[in-house]
């Protein structure tokens, strides 16, 4: 049995490499053309080729989103772009438009064509339809329940990919027009304004019926499927997808490494204990800035999975430093400051080959060899002696 794929998002080259180093079997990225998430730092062909070469060295794959729903004037240059992706050596493209799917297949490209979740495929008949069209994988809509996914997988029609973590759409996947209506920014062409997460005054005529101090919102809690990873493995799902091409490198490293360790543990031991499950959730929570829930996996979400009122979306400041280099002989670590921290205390480190470990950071020195009493300059390069297990590309955070 092939091991299930862990698929991570990446908004730029740095994040993509971090995701791969921290355990992603594949990353999905957006190109400069024909991709949603227009605000992400999307990749040009040269960067895509560099990432493919990097991924090949680490036995990973690169998937490129070609998932916008194009209007007539969006199609110019499409064939040339699809052939450039083939030449770059990408493993798959993720597509929403049937026209783009057909064009890619007619070009006889080497990469796979995956049906995007934007198509809201939620049953085996839809999966069978995509097989008849020559597609290679279907990313199910996020509205499927566990039993429905199990039933689809049992039929073994096409490889199935499901989401396990990240933002949820308050509408059906790929069917929201709220952003278009309110801002003229097309959610299905890369411009979603996330209008569902705004705060709204509820009015009855000219009278406000909402609390001005606690305005109405209608977004969903983010998805967190730690409890169901073992189920997906046993069902025969081929790929577990994390959402978040706009997220930070620290978020990706934390979430990817957490799911990586859980998946590996399940394969090694056959199942995961409650202690391992809870430990994974606690690890992921160190990077979360929104409440999480099970999405549709337990059935139609009730009010406990929605965010109707005030909720905190503050970006975590726990991530304080990135390890650039480490001398195994002198134990001197060269680190880059990311957030405010005070030396001479205990912190936590995790990395591509390091599980969360407690470390002590003593005196810190800048590039002029002057002692730094408070590290409060983001991107500043400093050095310190760390006796515990350290490796380049590791991340240091505060202990809660």
Coordinates of C-alpha atoms in Angstrom, one line a residue:
X1 CA 0.0 0.0 0.0
X2 CA 1.4 3.4 -1.0
X3 CA 1.8 5.8 1.9
X4 CA -0.8 8.6 2.0
X5 CA 0.5 11.9 0.6
X6 CA 0.7 15.0 2.7
X7 CA 0.1 18.0 0.5
X8 CA 1.0 21.5 1.7
X9 CA 0.4 25.0 0.3
X10 CA 3.0 27.6 -0.5
X11 CA 2.7 31.2 -1.5
X12 CA 6.4 31.7 -2.4
X13 CA 9.6 29.8 -3.0
X14 CA 10.8 30.1 0.6
X15 CA 7.6 28.7 2.0
X16 CA 7.5 25.9 -0.5
X17 CA 11.0 24.8 0.5
X18 CA 10.2 25.0 4.2
X19 CA 7.1 22.9 3.7
X20 CA 9.1 20.2 1.9
X21 CA 11.9 20.2 4.5
X22 CA 9.3 19.9 7.3
X23 CA 7.7 16.8 5.8
X24 CA 5.4 17.6 2.9
X25 CA 5.3 14.9 0.2
X26 CA 4.1 17.5 -2.2
X27 CA 3.4 21.2 -2.3
X28 CA 0.8 23.1 -4.4
X29 CA 1.6 26.6 -5.7
X30 CA 0.0 29.2 -7.9
X31 CA 1.6 30.4 -11.1
X32 CA 1.5 34.0 -12.3
X33 CA -1.4 33.1 -14.6
X34 CA -4.7 31.3 -14.4
X35 CA -4.5 30.8 -10.6
X36 CA -6.7 31.8 -7.6
X37 CA -5.2 33.6 -4.6
X38 CA -4.1 36.5 -6.7
X39 CA -2.6 38.2 -3.6
X40 CA -0.2 35.3 -3.0
X41 CA 3.4 35.8 -4.2
X42 CA 2.8 33.5 -7.1
X43 CA 5.6 31.7 -9.0
X44 CA 6.9 32.5 -12.5
X45 CA 8.2 29.6 -14.6
X46 CA 11.8 30.0 -13.6
X47 CA 10.8 29.7 -9.9
X48 CA 8.6 26.7 -10.6
X49 CA 11.5 25.0 -12.3
X50 CA 13.8 25.8 -9.3
X51 CA 11.2 24.4 -6.9
X52 CA 10.7 21.2 -9.0
X53 CA 14.5 20.6 -8.9
X54 CA 14.5 21.1 -5.1
X55 CA 11.5 18.9 -4.7
X56 CA 13.0 16.1 -6.8
X57 CA 16.1 16.1 -4.6
X58 CA 13.8 15.6 -1.5
X59 CA 11.5 13.1 -3.2
X60 CA 8.6 15.5 -3.2
X61 CA 6.2 16.7 -5.9
X62 CA 5.0 20.0 -7.1
X63 CA 1.4 20.7 -8.0
X64 CA 0.4 23.9 -9.7
X65 CA -3.0 25.5 -9.4
X66 CA -4.6 26.4 -12.7
X67 CA -7.9 26.8 -11.0
X68 CA -9.5 30.0 -12.0
X69 CA -12.8 29.9 -13.9
X70 CA -11.7 31.9 -17.0
X71 CA -13.8 34.3 -19.0
X72 CA -13.2 34.7 -22.7
X73 CA -10.4 37.2 -22.4
X74 CA -8.6 35.1 -19.8
X75 CA -7.7 32.3 -22.2
X76 CA -5.0 34.0 -24.1
X77 CA -1.6 32.2 -23.7
X78 CA -3.2 29.2 -21.9
X79 CA -1.7 26.5 -24.2
X80 CA 1.7 28.0 -24.1
X81 CA 1.6 28.2 -20.3
X82 CA 0.4 24.6 -19.9
X83 CA 3.3 23.4 -22.1
X84 CA 5.8 25.5 -20.1
X85 CA 4.6 23.8 -16.9
X86 CA 5.2 20.4 -18.6
X87 CA 8.7 21.5 -19.6
X88 CA 9.3 22.6 -16.0
X89 CA 8.5 19.1 -14.8
X90 CA 5.6 19.7 -12.5
X91 CA 3.8 16.5 -11.2
X92 CA 0.2 17.8 -11.5
X93 CA -2.0 20.8 -12.2
X94 CA -5.2 21.5 -10.2
X95 CA -8.0 22.6 -12.4
X96 CA -11.6 23.9 -12.0
X97 CA -12.5 24.7 -15.6
X98 CA -13.4 21.7 -17.9
X99 CA -12.1 23.6 -20.8
X100 CA -8.6 23.9 -19.3
X101 CA -8.8 20.2 -18.3
X102 CA -9.5 19.2 -21.9
X103 CA -6.9 21.5 -23.4
X104 CA -4.2 20.0 -21.0
X105 CA -5.1 16.5 -22.0
X106 CA -5.2 17.3 -25.7
X107 CA -1.7 18.7 -25.4
X108 CA -0.5 15.2 -24.1
X109 CA 1.3 16.7 -21.2
X110 CA 3.2 14.4 -18.8
X111 CA 1.7 15.8 -15.6
X112 CA -1.5 14.7 -14.0
X113 CA -4.7 16.8 -14.1
X114 CA -6.5 17.0 -10.8
X115 CA -10.1 18.2 -10.4
X116 CA -10.2 21.2 -8.0
X117 CA -12.4 21.3 -5.0
X118 CA -13.8 24.4 -6.7
X119 CA -16.0 21.9 -8.7
X120 CA -17.7 20.7 -5.5
X121 CA -17.4 17.0 -6.4
X122 CA -19.2 15.3 -3.5
X123 CA -20.4 11.9 -4.8
X124 CA -19.1 8.8 -6.7
X125 CA -21.1 9.7 -9.8
X126 CA -19.3 13.0 -10.1
X127 CA -16.0 11.1 -9.6
X128 CA -16.9 8.6 -12.3
X129 CA -17.7 11.5 -14.7
X130 CA -14.3 13.0 -14.2
X131 CA -12.7 9.6 -14.9
X132 CA -14.6 9.4 -18.2
X133 CA -13.1 12.8 -19.0
X134 CA -9.6 11.4 -18.5
X135 CA -8.8 13.1 -15.2
X136 CA -6.3 11.6 -12.8
X137 CA -7.5 12.7 -9.3
X138 CA -10.5 14.4 -7.7
X139 CA -10.2 16.8 -4.8
X140 CA -13.5 16.4 -3.0
X141 CA -15.6 19.3 -1.9
X142 CA -15.2 20.2 1.7
X143 CA -18.9 19.5 2.3
X144 CA -18.5 15.7 2.4
X145 CA -19.0 13.7 5.6
X146 CA -16.7 10.8 6.6
X147 CA -19.1 8.1 5.6
X148 CA -19.6 9.7 2.2
X149 CA -15.9 9.8 1.6
X150 CA -15.5 6.2 2.7
X151 CA -18.2 5.2 0.2
X152 CA -16.6 7.1 -2.6
X153 CA -13.2 5.5 -1.9
X154 CA -14.6 2.0 -1.7
X155 CA -15.6 2.2 -5.3
X156 CA -12.0 2.9 -6.3
X157 CA -12.9 5.0 -9.3
X158 CA -10.1 7.6 -9.1
X159 CA -7.6 8.6 -6.5
X160 CA -9.3 10.9 -3.9
X161 CA -7.8 13.9 -2.2
X162 CA -9.4 15.6 0.9
X163 CA -8.7 18.7 2.9
X164 CA -7.6 18.2 6.5
X165 CA -6.6 21.7 7.7
X166 CA -7.2 25.4 7.1
X167 CA -9.9 27.9 6.1
X168 CA -13.4 26.8 5.2
X169 CA -15.8 28.5 2.9
X170 CA -19.1 29.7 4.4
X171 CA -20.7 28.9 1.0
X172 CA -20.3 25.7 -1.0
X173 CA -16.7 25.4 -2.3
X174 CA -16.4 27.2 -5.5
X175 CA -20.0 28.6 -5.4
X176 CA -19.7 31.9 -3.5
X177 CA -20.6 35.2 -5.2
X178 CA -20.7 37.3 -2.0
X179 CA -17.3 38.9 -2.8
X180 CA -18.4 39.6 -6.4
X181 CA -21.7 41.2 -5.2
X182 CA -20.2 43.4 -2.5
X183 CA -16.8 44.4 -4.0
X184 CA -16.8 43.3 -7.7
X185 CA -13.8 41.1 -6.8
X186 CA -14.4 37.7 -8.3
X187 CA -13.8 34.8 -5.9
X188 CA -13.5 32.3 -8.7
X189 CA -10.9 34.3 -10.6
X190 CA -8.5 35.0 -7.8
X191 CA -10.0 38.1 -6.1
X192 CA -12.0 36.8 -3.0
X193 CA -12.4 39.7 -0.5
X194 CA -13.4 37.2 2.2
X195 CA -16.6 39.2 2.7
X196 CA -18.0 36.5 5.0
X197 CA -15.4 37.4 7.6
X198 CA -16.4 41.1 7.8
X199 CA -18.4 42.5 10.7
X200 CA -21.9 43.5 9.8
X201 CA -24.6 45.8 11.3
X202 CA -27.9 44.0 11.2
X203 CA -30.7 46.4 10.3
X204 CA -34.5 46.2 10.5
X205 CA -35.4 49.1 8.2
X206 CA -33.6 52.1 9.7
X207 CA -33.2 50.5 13.1
X208 CA -30.1 48.4 14.1
X209 CA -30.9 45.1 15.8
X210 CA -27.3 44.0 16.2
X211 CA -25.1 44.9 19.2
X212 CA -22.8 47.7 18.0
X213 CA -20.2 46.4 20.4
X214 CA -20.4 42.8 19.0
X215 CA -21.3 42.9 15.3
X216 CA -22.5 40.0 13.3
X217 CA -20.2 37.8 11.2
X218 CA -20.8 34.5 9.4
X219 CA -17.5 32.8 8.8
X220 CA -16.8 29.2 9.7
X221 CA -14.2 28.0 12.1
X222 CA -11.1 26.7 10.3
X223 CA -10.9 22.9 9.6
X224 CA -8.7 20.7 11.8
X225 CA -8.9 17.0 11.1
X226 CA -6.4 15.5 13.4
X227 CA -9.0 13.1 14.8
X228 CA -9.7 11.6 11.3
X229 CA -6.2 11.0 9.8
X230 CA -6.3 7.3 10.7
X231 CA -9.8 7.0 9.1
X232 CA -8.5 8.6 5.9
X233 CA -5.6 6.3 5.7
X234 CA -7.8 3.2 6.2
X235 CA -10.3 4.5 3.7
X236 CA -7.7 4.6 1.0
X237 CA -7.7 8.4 0.5
X238 CA -4.5 9.2 -1.5
X239 CA -3.8 12.7 -0.4
X240 CA -4.3 14.9 2.6
X241 CA -4.4 18.6 1.8
X242 CA -3.6 21.6 4.0
X243 CA -5.1 24.9 3.0
X244 CA -3.3 28.2 3.3
X245 CA -1.1 29.6 0.5
X246 CA -1.3 33.0 2.2
X247 CA 0.0 31.6 5.5
X248 CA 3.5 32.2 7.0
X249 CA 6.5 29.9 6.9
X250 CA 6.2 29.4 10.6
X251 CA 2.5 28.3 10.3
X252 CA 3.4 25.9 7.5
X253 CA 6.4 24.4 9.4
X254 CA 4.3 23.9 12.5
X255 CA 1.2 22.4 10.8
X256 CA 3.1 20.3 8.2
X257 CA 5.5 18.8 10.8
X258 CA 2.7 18.0 13.2
X259 CA 0.7 16.1 10.6
X260 CA 3.9 14.5 9.3
X261 CA 4.7 13.1 12.7
X262 CA 1.2 11.9 13.2
X263 CA 1.0 10.1 9.8
X264 CA 4.3 8.5 10.4
X265 CA 3.3 7.3 13.8
X266 CA 0.1 5.7 12.5
X267 CA 1.9 3.8 9.8
X268 CA 4.6 2.7 12.3
X269 CA 2.2 1.7 15.1
X270 CA -1.0 0.9 13.3
X271 CA -3.0 3.6 15.2
X272 CA -2.6 6.7 17.3
X273 CA -3.5 6.8 21.0
X274 CA -5.5 9.6 22.5
X275 CA -2.3 11.0 24.0
X276 CA -0.7 11.3 20.5
X277 CA -3.8 12.9 19.1
X278 CA -3.9 15.5 21.8
X279 CA -0.2 16.1 21.6
X280 CA -0.6 16.8 17.8
X281 CA -3.5 19.2 18.4
X282 CA -1.5 21.1 21.0
X283 CA 1.4 21.4 18.6
X284 CA -0.7 22.7 15.8
X285 CA -2.4 25.2 18.1
X286 CA 0.9 26.9 18.6
X287 CA 0.5 28.4 15.1
X288 CA -3.3 28.9 14.9
X289 CA -4.9 32.3 15.0
X290 CA -8.5 31.2 14.5
X291 CA -10.7 28.7 16.3
X292 CA -10.9 25.3 14.6
X293 CA -13.5 22.6 14.2
X294 CA -14.3 19.3 12.3
X295 CA -15.9 21.0 9.3
X296 CA -18.4 18.6 7.8
X297 CA -16.7 15.4 8.8
X298 CA -19.1 14.7 11.7
X299 CA -22.1 15.8 9.7
X300 CA -23.8 19.1 8.9
X301 CA -22.0 21.7 11.1
X302 CA -24.1 23.2 13.9
X303 CA -23.6 26.6 15.5
X304 CA -20.6 25.4 17.4
X305 CA -18.6 25.2 14.2
X306 CA -19.5 28.8 13.1
X307 CA -18.1 32.2 14.1
X308 CA -21.1 34.5 14.4
X309 CA -19.7 37.0 16.8
X310 CA -16.4 38.4 18.1
X311 CA -13.4 36.1 17.8
X312 CA -9.7 36.7 18.0
X313 CA -7.6 36.5 14.7
X314 CA -4.4 37.9 16.2
X315 CA -1.3 36.6 14.5
X316 CA 0.7 34.6 17.0
X317 CA 4.0 36.2 18.3
X318 CA 5.4 33.0 19.8
X319 CA 7.8 32.4 16.8
X320 CA 10.9 34.4 17.8
X321 CA 13.9 33.2 15.7
X322 CA 15.0 31.2 12.7
X323 CA 18.3 29.2 12.8
X324 CA 20.5 30.1 9.8
X325 CA 23.5 28.1 10.8
X326 CA 24.9 25.9 13.7
X327 CA 28.4 24.9 14.4
X328 CA 28.4 21.4 15.9
X329 CA 31.9 21.9 17.4
X330 CA 31.4 25.3 19.1
X331 CA 27.6 25.0 19.6
X332 CA 27.3 28.6 18.2
X333 CA 23.9 29.2 16.5
X334 CA 23.5 32.0 14.0
X335 CA 19.8 33.0 14.2
X336 CA 17.6 35.6 12.6
X337 CA 15.2 37.5 14.9
X338 CA 11.6 37.2 14.0
X339 CA 9.7 38.6 17.0
X340 CA 10.5 40.2 20.3
X341 CA 12.2 38.0 22.9
X342 CA 14.5 38.4 25.9
X343 CA 17.6 36.2 26.1
X344 CA 18.7 34.1 29.1
X345 CA 15.7 31.9 29.3
X346 CA 14.1 28.7 28.1
X347 CA 12.5 28.4 24.7
X348 CA 11.3 25.6 22.4
X349 CA 12.9 24.6 19.1
X350 CA 11.6 22.4 16.3
X351 CA 13.0 21.7 12.9
X352 CA 13.0 19.4 9.9
X353 CA 14.6 16.6 12.0
X354 CA 13.8 17.9 15.5
X355 CA 10.6 17.4 17.4
X356 CA 9.7 20.1 19.8
X357 CA 12.5 20.4 22.3
X358 CA 13.2 22.7 25.3
X359 CA 16.4 24.7 25.0
X360 CA 18.2 27.4 26.9
X361 CA 19.3 30.6 25.2
X362 CA 21.9 32.5 27.1
X363 CA 23.8 35.7 26.1
X364 CA 23.1 36.9 22.5
X365 CA 25.5 38.9 20.4
X366 CA 25.0 41.1 17.3
X367 CA 27.3 41.1 14.3
X368 CA 29.6 43.6 16.0
X369 CA 30.0 41.2 18.9
X370 CA 28.0 43.5 21.2
X371 CA 25.7 41.8 23.7
X372 CA 22.0 42.2 23.0
X373 CA 19.8 42.6 26.1
X374 CA 16.5 42.5 24.2
X375 CA 16.0 41.0 20.7
X376 CA 13.4 43.4 19.3
X377 CA 14.7 44.1 15.7
X378 CA 13.0 41.8 13.2
X379 CA 15.5 40.3 10.7
X380 CA 18.5 41.1 12.9
X381 CA 21.2 38.5 12.7
X382 CA 22.6 37.4 16.1
X383 CA 24.6 34.5 17.6
X384 CA 24.3 32.6 20.8
X385 CA 25.6 29.3 22.2
X386 CA 23.0 26.5 22.4
X387 CA 24.1 23.2 23.8
X388 CA 21.0 21.2 22.9
X389 CA 20.2 19.6 19.6
X390 CA 20.0 22.4 16.9
X391 CA 20.0 22.3 13.1
X392 CA 19.8 24.9 10.3
X393 CA 16.3 25.8 9.2
X394 CA 14.9 25.1 12.7
X395 CA 12.5 27.5 14.3
X396 CA 12.6 28.8 17.9
X397 CA 9.5 29.9 19.8
X398 CA 8.4 31.0 23.3
X399 CA 7.1 28.4 25.7
X400 CA 3.5 29.0 26.7

